[in-house]
Amino acid sequence: MKKLTASLILTMFYAVSVLAHQNFTSPDTRDVFKSSNSYSVKGQDKSLNVEFIKADTVENVSSDVFFKDTDEFTATYDKNNTVSQEIHNQAFDLYKQGKWAELESLFKANNLNGGWPPANGGYNIQDNITIKAGEKYDRYSGPTPNWNGQGAPVLGGNFTSPIFDGASYSFGERALNKPENTYDFYYEIEVLQDLPFTGQTAGIIPWFGQAGNGKQTMWKIPVDPKTGYPKTWNQLAEEGFIKITIKNSPSGKYPDLINTVIK
């Protein structure tokens, strides 16, 4: 009887352990939440009524790196292999560890990518995301070179930051390469229709002496066959996909264009 009881107890203990493990790791009991521009994983074991929070051990670095190997990562900043494999390996290691200051120093020392960060400036990359009606984004830029200074400015580019619940990311969180007061326009982009192309979202690598760690969305805008370049924001507005509102002129050059709507 004693042996049977001991065996039964061990069996019950094993069953409870398996159940607990499943509850902690099952996708339907996990929830991703955002707090102060950092991301953590929150889970709850409903059967045991135990709640826990698991944060990344390395700040702002995903355990699921977007790039499968060093070569794929290298292609984002050194397609012509201008530096050694050792430097490439070192850069990938620093990227995976989120050692951004060391990575930027390595890039400067080896004249890599014109001073720009690798991976389009992003980490925790999610590719081919849909951009849907009702979403809002914003960005800083100047006009395209072909704008004659008359009427609404012609605006180009494809990097934006998402606006969540009316809150925008600060200038420093975007890690742009120039001071804020050198940009002629700051504008919001409201999506009016689900877009027929996708985007890529990512956390923003701290760079250029800026704090970074905001969020960016790179729009995969189709090429205009007439120009050979991606369509402008104005063209997307003309096609009925977006509405653009100029919110500010940080450079002070175009105060009369503030609140201009392009659609």
mmCIF file of C-alpha atoms in Angstrom, residues 74-84:
data_model
loop_
_atom_site.group_PDB
_atom_site.id
_atom_site.type_symbol
_atom_site.label_atom_id
_atom_site.label_comp_id
_atom_site.label_asym_id
_atom_site.label_seq_id
_atom_site.Cartn_x
_atom_site.Cartn_y
_atom_site.Cartn_z
ATOM 1 C CA THR A 74 25.936 42.065 -43.586
ATOM 2 C CA ALA A 75 23.928 42.577 -46.775
ATOM 3 C CA THR A 76 22.093 45.442 -45.060
ATOM 4 C CA TYR A 77 25.236 47.562 -44.705
ATOM 5 C CA ASP A 78 28.229 46.100 -46.622
ATOM 6 C CA LYS A 79 27.088 44.381 -49.816
ATOM 7 C CA ASN A 80 30.524 44.789 -51.419
ATOM 8 C CA ASN A 81 32.366 43.176 -48.484
ATOM 9 C CA THR A 82 34.669 46.125 -47.900
ATOM 10 C CA VAL A 83 35.772 44.816 -44.500
ATOM 11 C CA SER A 84 36.827 41.422 -43.168
#
